[in-house]
XYZ file of C-alpha atoms in Angstrom:
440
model
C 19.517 54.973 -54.213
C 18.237 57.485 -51.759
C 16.556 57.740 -48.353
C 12.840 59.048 -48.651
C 11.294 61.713 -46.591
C 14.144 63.057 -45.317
C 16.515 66.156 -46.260
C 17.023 65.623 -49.863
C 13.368 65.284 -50.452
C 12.004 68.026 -48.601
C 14.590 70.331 -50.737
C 13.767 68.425 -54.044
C 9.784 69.497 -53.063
C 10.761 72.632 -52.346
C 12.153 73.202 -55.695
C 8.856 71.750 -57.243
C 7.059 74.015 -54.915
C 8.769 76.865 -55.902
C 6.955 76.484 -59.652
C 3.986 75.405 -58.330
C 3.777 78.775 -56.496
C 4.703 81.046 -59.586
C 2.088 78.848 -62.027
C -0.669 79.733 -59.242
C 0.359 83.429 -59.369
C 0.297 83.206 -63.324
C -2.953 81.631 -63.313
C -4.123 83.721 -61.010
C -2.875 87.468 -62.684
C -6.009 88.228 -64.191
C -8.161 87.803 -61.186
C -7.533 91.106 -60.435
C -7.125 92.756 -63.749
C -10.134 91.840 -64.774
C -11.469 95.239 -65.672
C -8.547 96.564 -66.731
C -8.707 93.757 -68.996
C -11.943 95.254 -70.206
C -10.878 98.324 -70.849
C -7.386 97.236 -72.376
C -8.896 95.302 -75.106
C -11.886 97.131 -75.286
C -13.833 93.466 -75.018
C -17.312 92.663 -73.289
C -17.714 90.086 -70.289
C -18.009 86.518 -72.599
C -14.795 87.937 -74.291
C -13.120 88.686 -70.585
C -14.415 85.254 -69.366
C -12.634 83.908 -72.694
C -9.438 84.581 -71.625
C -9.695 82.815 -68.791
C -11.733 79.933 -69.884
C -9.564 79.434 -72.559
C -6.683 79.583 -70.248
C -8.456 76.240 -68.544
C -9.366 74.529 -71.429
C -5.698 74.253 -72.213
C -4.927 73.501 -68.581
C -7.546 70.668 -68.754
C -7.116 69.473 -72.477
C -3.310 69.104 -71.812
C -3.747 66.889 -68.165
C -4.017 63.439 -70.125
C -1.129 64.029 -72.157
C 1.067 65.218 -69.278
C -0.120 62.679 -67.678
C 1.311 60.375 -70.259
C 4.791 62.350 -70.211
C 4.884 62.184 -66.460
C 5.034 58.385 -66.389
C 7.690 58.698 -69.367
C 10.008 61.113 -68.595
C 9.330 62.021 -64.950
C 9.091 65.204 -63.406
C 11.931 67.443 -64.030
C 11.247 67.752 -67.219
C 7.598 68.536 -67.217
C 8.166 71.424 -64.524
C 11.143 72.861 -66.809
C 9.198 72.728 -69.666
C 5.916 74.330 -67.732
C 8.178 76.911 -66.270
C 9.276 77.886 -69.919
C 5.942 78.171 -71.558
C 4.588 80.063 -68.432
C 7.489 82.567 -68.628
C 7.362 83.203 -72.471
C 3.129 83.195 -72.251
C 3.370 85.465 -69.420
C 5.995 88.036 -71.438
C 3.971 88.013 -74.226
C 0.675 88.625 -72.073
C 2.769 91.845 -71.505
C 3.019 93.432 -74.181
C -0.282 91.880 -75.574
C -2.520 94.896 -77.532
C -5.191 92.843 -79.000
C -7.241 90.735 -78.311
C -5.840 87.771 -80.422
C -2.856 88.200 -79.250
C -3.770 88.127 -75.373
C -5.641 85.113 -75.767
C -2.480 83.293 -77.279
C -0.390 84.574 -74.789
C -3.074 83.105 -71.784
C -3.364 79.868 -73.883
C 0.440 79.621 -73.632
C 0.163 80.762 -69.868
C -2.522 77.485 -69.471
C -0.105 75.003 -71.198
C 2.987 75.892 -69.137
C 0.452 75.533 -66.013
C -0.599 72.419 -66.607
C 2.414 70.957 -66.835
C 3.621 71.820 -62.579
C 1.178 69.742 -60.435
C 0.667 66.671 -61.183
C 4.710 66.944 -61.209
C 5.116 68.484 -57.933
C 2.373 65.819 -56.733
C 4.968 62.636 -58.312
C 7.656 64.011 -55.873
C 5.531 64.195 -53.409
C 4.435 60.331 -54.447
C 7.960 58.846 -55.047
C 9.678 61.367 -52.621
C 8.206 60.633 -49.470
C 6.686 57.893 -47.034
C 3.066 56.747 -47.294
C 2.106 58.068 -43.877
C 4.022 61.496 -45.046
C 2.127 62.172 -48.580
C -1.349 62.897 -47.588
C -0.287 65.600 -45.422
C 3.252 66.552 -47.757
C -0.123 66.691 -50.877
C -2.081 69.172 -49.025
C 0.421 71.405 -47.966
C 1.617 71.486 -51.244
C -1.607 72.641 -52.309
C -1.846 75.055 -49.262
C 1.331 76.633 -49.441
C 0.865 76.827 -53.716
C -1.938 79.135 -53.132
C 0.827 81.867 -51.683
C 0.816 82.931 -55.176
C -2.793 83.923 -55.295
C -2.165 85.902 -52.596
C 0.610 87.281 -54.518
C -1.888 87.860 -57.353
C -4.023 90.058 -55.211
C -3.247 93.067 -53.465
C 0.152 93.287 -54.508
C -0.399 92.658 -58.027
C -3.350 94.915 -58.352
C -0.997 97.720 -56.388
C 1.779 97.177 -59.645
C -0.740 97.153 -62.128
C -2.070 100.787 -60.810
C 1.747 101.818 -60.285
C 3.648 100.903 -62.724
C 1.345 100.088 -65.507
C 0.197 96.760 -67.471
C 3.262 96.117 -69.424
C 5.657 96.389 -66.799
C 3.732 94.218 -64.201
C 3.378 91.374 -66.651
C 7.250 91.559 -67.616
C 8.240 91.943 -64.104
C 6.280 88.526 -63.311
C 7.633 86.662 -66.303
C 11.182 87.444 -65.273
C 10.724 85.095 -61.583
C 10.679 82.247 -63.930
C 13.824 82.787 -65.315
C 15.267 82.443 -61.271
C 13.279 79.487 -60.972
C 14.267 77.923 -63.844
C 18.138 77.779 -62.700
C 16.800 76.155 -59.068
C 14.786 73.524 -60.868
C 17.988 72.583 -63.397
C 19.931 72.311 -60.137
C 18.033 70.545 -57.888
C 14.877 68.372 -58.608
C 15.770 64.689 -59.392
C 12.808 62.518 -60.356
C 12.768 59.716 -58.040
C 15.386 58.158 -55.565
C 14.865 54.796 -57.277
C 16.781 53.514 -60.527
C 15.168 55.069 -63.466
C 14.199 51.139 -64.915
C 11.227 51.851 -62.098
C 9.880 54.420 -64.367
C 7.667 52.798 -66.484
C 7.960 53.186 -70.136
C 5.208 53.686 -72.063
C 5.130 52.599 -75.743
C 2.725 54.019 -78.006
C 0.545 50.177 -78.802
C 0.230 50.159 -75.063
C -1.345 53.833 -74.461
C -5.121 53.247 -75.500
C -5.258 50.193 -73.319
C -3.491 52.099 -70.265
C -5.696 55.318 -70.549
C -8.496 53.099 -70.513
C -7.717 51.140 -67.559
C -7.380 53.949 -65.770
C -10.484 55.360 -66.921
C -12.644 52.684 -65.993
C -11.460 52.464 -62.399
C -14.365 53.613 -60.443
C -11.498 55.647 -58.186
C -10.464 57.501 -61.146
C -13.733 58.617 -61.785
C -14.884 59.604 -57.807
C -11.212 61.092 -57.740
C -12.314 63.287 -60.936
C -15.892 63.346 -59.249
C -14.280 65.000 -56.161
C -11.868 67.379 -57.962
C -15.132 68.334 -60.330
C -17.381 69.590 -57.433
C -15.212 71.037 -55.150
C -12.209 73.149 -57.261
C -14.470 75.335 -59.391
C -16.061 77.794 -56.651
C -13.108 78.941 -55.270
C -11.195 79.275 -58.689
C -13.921 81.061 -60.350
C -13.877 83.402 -57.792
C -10.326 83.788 -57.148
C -9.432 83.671 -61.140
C -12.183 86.082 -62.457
C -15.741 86.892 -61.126
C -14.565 87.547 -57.400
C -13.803 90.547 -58.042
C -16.114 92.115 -60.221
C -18.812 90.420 -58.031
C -17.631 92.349 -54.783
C -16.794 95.648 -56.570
C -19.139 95.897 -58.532
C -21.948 93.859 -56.796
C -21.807 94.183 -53.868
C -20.437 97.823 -53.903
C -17.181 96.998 -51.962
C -13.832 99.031 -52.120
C -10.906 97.499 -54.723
C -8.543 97.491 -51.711
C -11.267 95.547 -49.583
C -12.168 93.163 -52.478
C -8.348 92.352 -52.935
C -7.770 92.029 -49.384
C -10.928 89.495 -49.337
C -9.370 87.532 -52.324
C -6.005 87.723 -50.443
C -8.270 85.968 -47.134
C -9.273 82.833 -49.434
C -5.524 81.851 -49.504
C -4.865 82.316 -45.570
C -7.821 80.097 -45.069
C -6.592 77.523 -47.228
C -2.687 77.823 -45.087
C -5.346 76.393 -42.039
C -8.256 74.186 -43.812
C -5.326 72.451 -45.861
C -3.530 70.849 -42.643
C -6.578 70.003 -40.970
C -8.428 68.187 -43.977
C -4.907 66.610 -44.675
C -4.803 65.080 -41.046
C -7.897 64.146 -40.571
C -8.720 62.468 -44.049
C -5.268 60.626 -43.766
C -6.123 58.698 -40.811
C -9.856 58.117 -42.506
C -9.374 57.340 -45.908
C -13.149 55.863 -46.038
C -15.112 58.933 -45.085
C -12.868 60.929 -47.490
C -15.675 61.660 -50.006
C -17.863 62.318 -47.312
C -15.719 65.140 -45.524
C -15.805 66.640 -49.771
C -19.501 65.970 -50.100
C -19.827 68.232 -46.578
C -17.518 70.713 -48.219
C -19.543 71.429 -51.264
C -22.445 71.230 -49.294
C -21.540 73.983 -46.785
C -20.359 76.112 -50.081
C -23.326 76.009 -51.539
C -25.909 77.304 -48.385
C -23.568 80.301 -47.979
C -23.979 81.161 -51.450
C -27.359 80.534 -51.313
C -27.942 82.872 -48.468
C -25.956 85.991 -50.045
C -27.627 85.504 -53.067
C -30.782 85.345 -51.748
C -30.396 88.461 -49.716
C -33.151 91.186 -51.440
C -29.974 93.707 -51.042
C -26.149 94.035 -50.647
C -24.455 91.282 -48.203
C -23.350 93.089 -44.989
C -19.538 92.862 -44.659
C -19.043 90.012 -41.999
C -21.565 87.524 -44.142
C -19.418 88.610 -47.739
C -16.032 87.242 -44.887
C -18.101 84.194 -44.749
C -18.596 83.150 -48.352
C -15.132 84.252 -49.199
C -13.580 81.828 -46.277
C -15.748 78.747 -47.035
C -15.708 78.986 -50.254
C -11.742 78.441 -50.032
C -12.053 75.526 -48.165
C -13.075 73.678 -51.726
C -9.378 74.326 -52.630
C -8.030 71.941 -50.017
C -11.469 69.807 -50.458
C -10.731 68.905 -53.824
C -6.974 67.542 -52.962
C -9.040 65.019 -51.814
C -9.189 63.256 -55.430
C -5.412 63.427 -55.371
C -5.521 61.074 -52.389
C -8.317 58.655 -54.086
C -6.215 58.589 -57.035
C -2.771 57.596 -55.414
C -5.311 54.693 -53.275
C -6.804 53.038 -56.609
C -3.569 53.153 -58.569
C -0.190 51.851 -58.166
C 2.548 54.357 -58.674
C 3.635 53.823 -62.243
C -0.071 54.811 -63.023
C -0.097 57.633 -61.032
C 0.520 60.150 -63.126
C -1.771 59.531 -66.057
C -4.539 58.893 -62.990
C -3.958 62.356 -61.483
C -3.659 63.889 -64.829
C -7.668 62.923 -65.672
C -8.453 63.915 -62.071
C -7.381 67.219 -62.236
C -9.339 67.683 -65.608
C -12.816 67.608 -63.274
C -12.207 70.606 -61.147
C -10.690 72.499 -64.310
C -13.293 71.658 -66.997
C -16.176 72.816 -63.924
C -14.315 75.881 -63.542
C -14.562 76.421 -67.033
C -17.708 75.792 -67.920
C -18.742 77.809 -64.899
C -16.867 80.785 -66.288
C -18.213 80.880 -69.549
C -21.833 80.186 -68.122
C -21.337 83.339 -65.924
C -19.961 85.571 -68.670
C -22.904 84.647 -70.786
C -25.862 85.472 -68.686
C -23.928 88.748 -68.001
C -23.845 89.719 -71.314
C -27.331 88.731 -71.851
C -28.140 90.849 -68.829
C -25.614 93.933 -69.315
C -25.144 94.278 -72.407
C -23.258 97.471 -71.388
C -20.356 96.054 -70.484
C -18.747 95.402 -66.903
C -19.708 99.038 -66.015
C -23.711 98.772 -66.102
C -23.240 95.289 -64.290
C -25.490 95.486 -60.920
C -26.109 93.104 -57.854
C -29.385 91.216 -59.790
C -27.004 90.627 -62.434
C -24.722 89.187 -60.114
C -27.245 87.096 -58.128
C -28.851 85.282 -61.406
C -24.989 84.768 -63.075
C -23.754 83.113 -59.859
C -26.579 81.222 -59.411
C -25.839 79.110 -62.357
C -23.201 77.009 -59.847
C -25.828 75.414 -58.394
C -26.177 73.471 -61.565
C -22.910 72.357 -61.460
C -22.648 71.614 -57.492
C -25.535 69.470 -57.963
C -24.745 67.080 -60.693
C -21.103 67.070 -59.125
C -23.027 65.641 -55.780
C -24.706 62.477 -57.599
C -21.090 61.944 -59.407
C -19.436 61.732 -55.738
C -22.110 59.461 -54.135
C -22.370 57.336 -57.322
C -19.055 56.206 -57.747
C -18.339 56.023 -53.697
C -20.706 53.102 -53.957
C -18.790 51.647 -56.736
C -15.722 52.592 -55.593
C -16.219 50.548 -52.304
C -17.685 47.967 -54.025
C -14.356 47.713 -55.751
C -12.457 47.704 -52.662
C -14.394 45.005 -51.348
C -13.035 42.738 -53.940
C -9.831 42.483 -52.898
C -8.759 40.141 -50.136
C -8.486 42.257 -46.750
C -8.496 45.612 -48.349
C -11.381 46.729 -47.043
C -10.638 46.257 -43.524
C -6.920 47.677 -44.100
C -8.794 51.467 -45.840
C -11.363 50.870 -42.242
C -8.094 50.757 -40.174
C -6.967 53.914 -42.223
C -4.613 52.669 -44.795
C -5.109 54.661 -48.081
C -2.779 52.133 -49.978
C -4.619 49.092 -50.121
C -3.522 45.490 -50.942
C -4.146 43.733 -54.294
C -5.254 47.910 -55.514
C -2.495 50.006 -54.952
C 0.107 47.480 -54.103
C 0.795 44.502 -55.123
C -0.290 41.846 -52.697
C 1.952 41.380 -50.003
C 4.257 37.933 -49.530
């Protein structure tokens, strides 16, 4: 009914995109405000890391089900409804004094959230031309970041000017101007709306579980897992306290470092993007090599007997946001093992991995805090730091043996199919008799 990848698609994305960038600056919000948090609600670090983790566990519980709704209703609908929980979870965030109360308001903050990407990413799918979306995905998830940066230094400037409440209200009321350009403009798909597919209840258990048992669901999810959670632990909660209190830097220089994360992402996106889209087989490998560099930076800085010297903290900070772009990697497998009226309920259980690490990791990091500072975040020091951190080694590990373990299936897979392993050698990421139907 329409032409793809032109005009009308670029301005339906950049409606979509729009959200996406105000659910990365509510998700975001507390990065900074972390200890004010603290003192706020008068809670201890597991109780902080609660908020958060709770936040996720929404975020992550919820991606199945959207998924579901994605496939039935499309994507207008799940970004309007994400934009209104966000705004009414972020209002109530405001004016939060317990807390109970804060951790309903951050719950309703996750659900909104988790409704916006795996809709912007369906746009992106049914929007645009195969040789576009690889590219179109990552600078989706390059440009979404902009709202991290937002939920830096100027955030942490508002909360120190014009208090808590009147931050927090002042962010909830963009979603209200969002809301009016996502009635007006986003459209699901260009294509009759019988192409949706609808789902009927009999049919669900059987359609989750196909997609389940697709090794490229579970390398996507594999990908998403290992990469996502350093950089969103450390943009969404530790970062901060680690290089304030830590490391002994200034709040304006911590910010500013947290602000640096995103500006690396605006180049490693594009790059990783290009160079993955013309070779879709090596595309766990280039995440494997991301996770990999991660993890010896870390492993230096926290093996340092003292404080980090300024240039090596740049370092971490920058290659540690390159696992944002890394993991849009599984975005990629996903839309390769799965034709498009899957698509949604496939990305939906791939963005659970990066989400439930990040979690986990939080909650890990909170406890062995406590345990070690019982105190509270103002008797936290750099040994506490450098044993808490240290528990994402666990996690990069086991996410490691996932990738490699279900690459080797997933090619194997491939390989079944008549000529689609030479086509994903050549650098096709949609493969015949896999994610198409077999040509005529």
């Amino acid at each position: 009914m329409h032409d793809i990848g032109r005009r009308r698609a670029y301005a339906i994305w950049g409606a979509g995109l729009a959200v996406y960038v105000l659910a990365v600056f509510h998700r975001t919000s507390l990065g900074v405000a972390g200890l004010l948090a603290a003192d706020r609600f008068d809670i201890n670090a597991s109780q902080l890391a609660t908020f958060t983790v709770l936040q996720l566990a929404v975020y992550a519980g919820m991606q199945v089900p959207v998924g579901v709704a994605l496939d039935r209703f499309g994507s207008r609908i799940l970004i309007i409804s994400g934009l209104v929980c966000m705004t009414v979870g972020q209002l109530w965030f405001a004016v939060a004094d317990s807390f109970a109360m804060g951790l309903g308001a951050r719950a309703l903050v996750g659900a909104g959230d988790a409704m916006v990407f795996t809709a912007v990413l369906r746009l992106v799918a049914v929007w645009f031309l195969v040789r576009q979306a690889p590219v179109i995905t990552q600078v989706t998830g390059m440009i979404g970041q902009m709202g991290a940066v937002a939920a830096a230094v100027p955030l942490s400037a508002a909360l120190h000017g014009m208090g808590w409440t009147r931050t927090y209200a002042l962010a909830a009321s963009l979603g209200v101007i969002l809301l009016l350009g996502a009635f007006a403009v986003i459209k699901d798909s260009p294509y009759e709306r019988g192409e949706v597919e609808r789902i009927k209840l009999r049919a669900l258990r059987h359609s989750l579980t196909e997609v389940w048992r697709d090794p490229g669901t579970r390398l996507g999810l594999s990908v998403h897992f290992t990469s996502q959670f350093a950089p969103t632990v450390f943009a969404l909660l530790w970062g901060y306290p680690f290089l304030v209190s830590g490391q002994g830097l200034s709040p304006t220089t911590a910010s500013t470092l947290l602000t640096m994360m995103t500006f690396v992402a605006l180049v490693a996106g594009p790059t990783i993007g290009r160079w993955t889209g013309r070779n879709p087989y090596y595309r766990s490998v280039v995440a494997l090599g991301v996770v990999g560099a991660i993890a010896l930076v870390w492993a230096v800085v926290l093996a340092l007997p003292g404080r980090a010297p300024l240039w090596l903290l740049v370092v971490l900070v920058a290659v540690t946001a390159v696992g944002g772009p890394g993991s849009m990697i599984a975005f990629d497998l996903a839309r390769t093992f799965h034709r498009s009226d899957r698509l949604g309920r496939a990305s939906g259980v791939v963005n659970m991995g990066g989400f439930v690490a990040s979690l986990v990791t939080m909650a890990l990091i909170g406890l062995v805090l406590d345990r070690l500072a019982p105190g509270g975040p103002s008797t936290y020091t750099l040994d506490d730091f450098r044993i808490a951190m240290s528990v994402q080694f666990l996690l990069w590990g086991f996410g490691a043996w996932m990738i490699w373990r279900y690459r080797r299936r997933s090619l194997d897979r491939v390989a079944q199919s008549p000529g689609a392993m030479d086509a994903l050698r050549r650098g096709e990421a949609l493969l015949p008799g896999i994610s198409r139907d077999h040509e005529a």
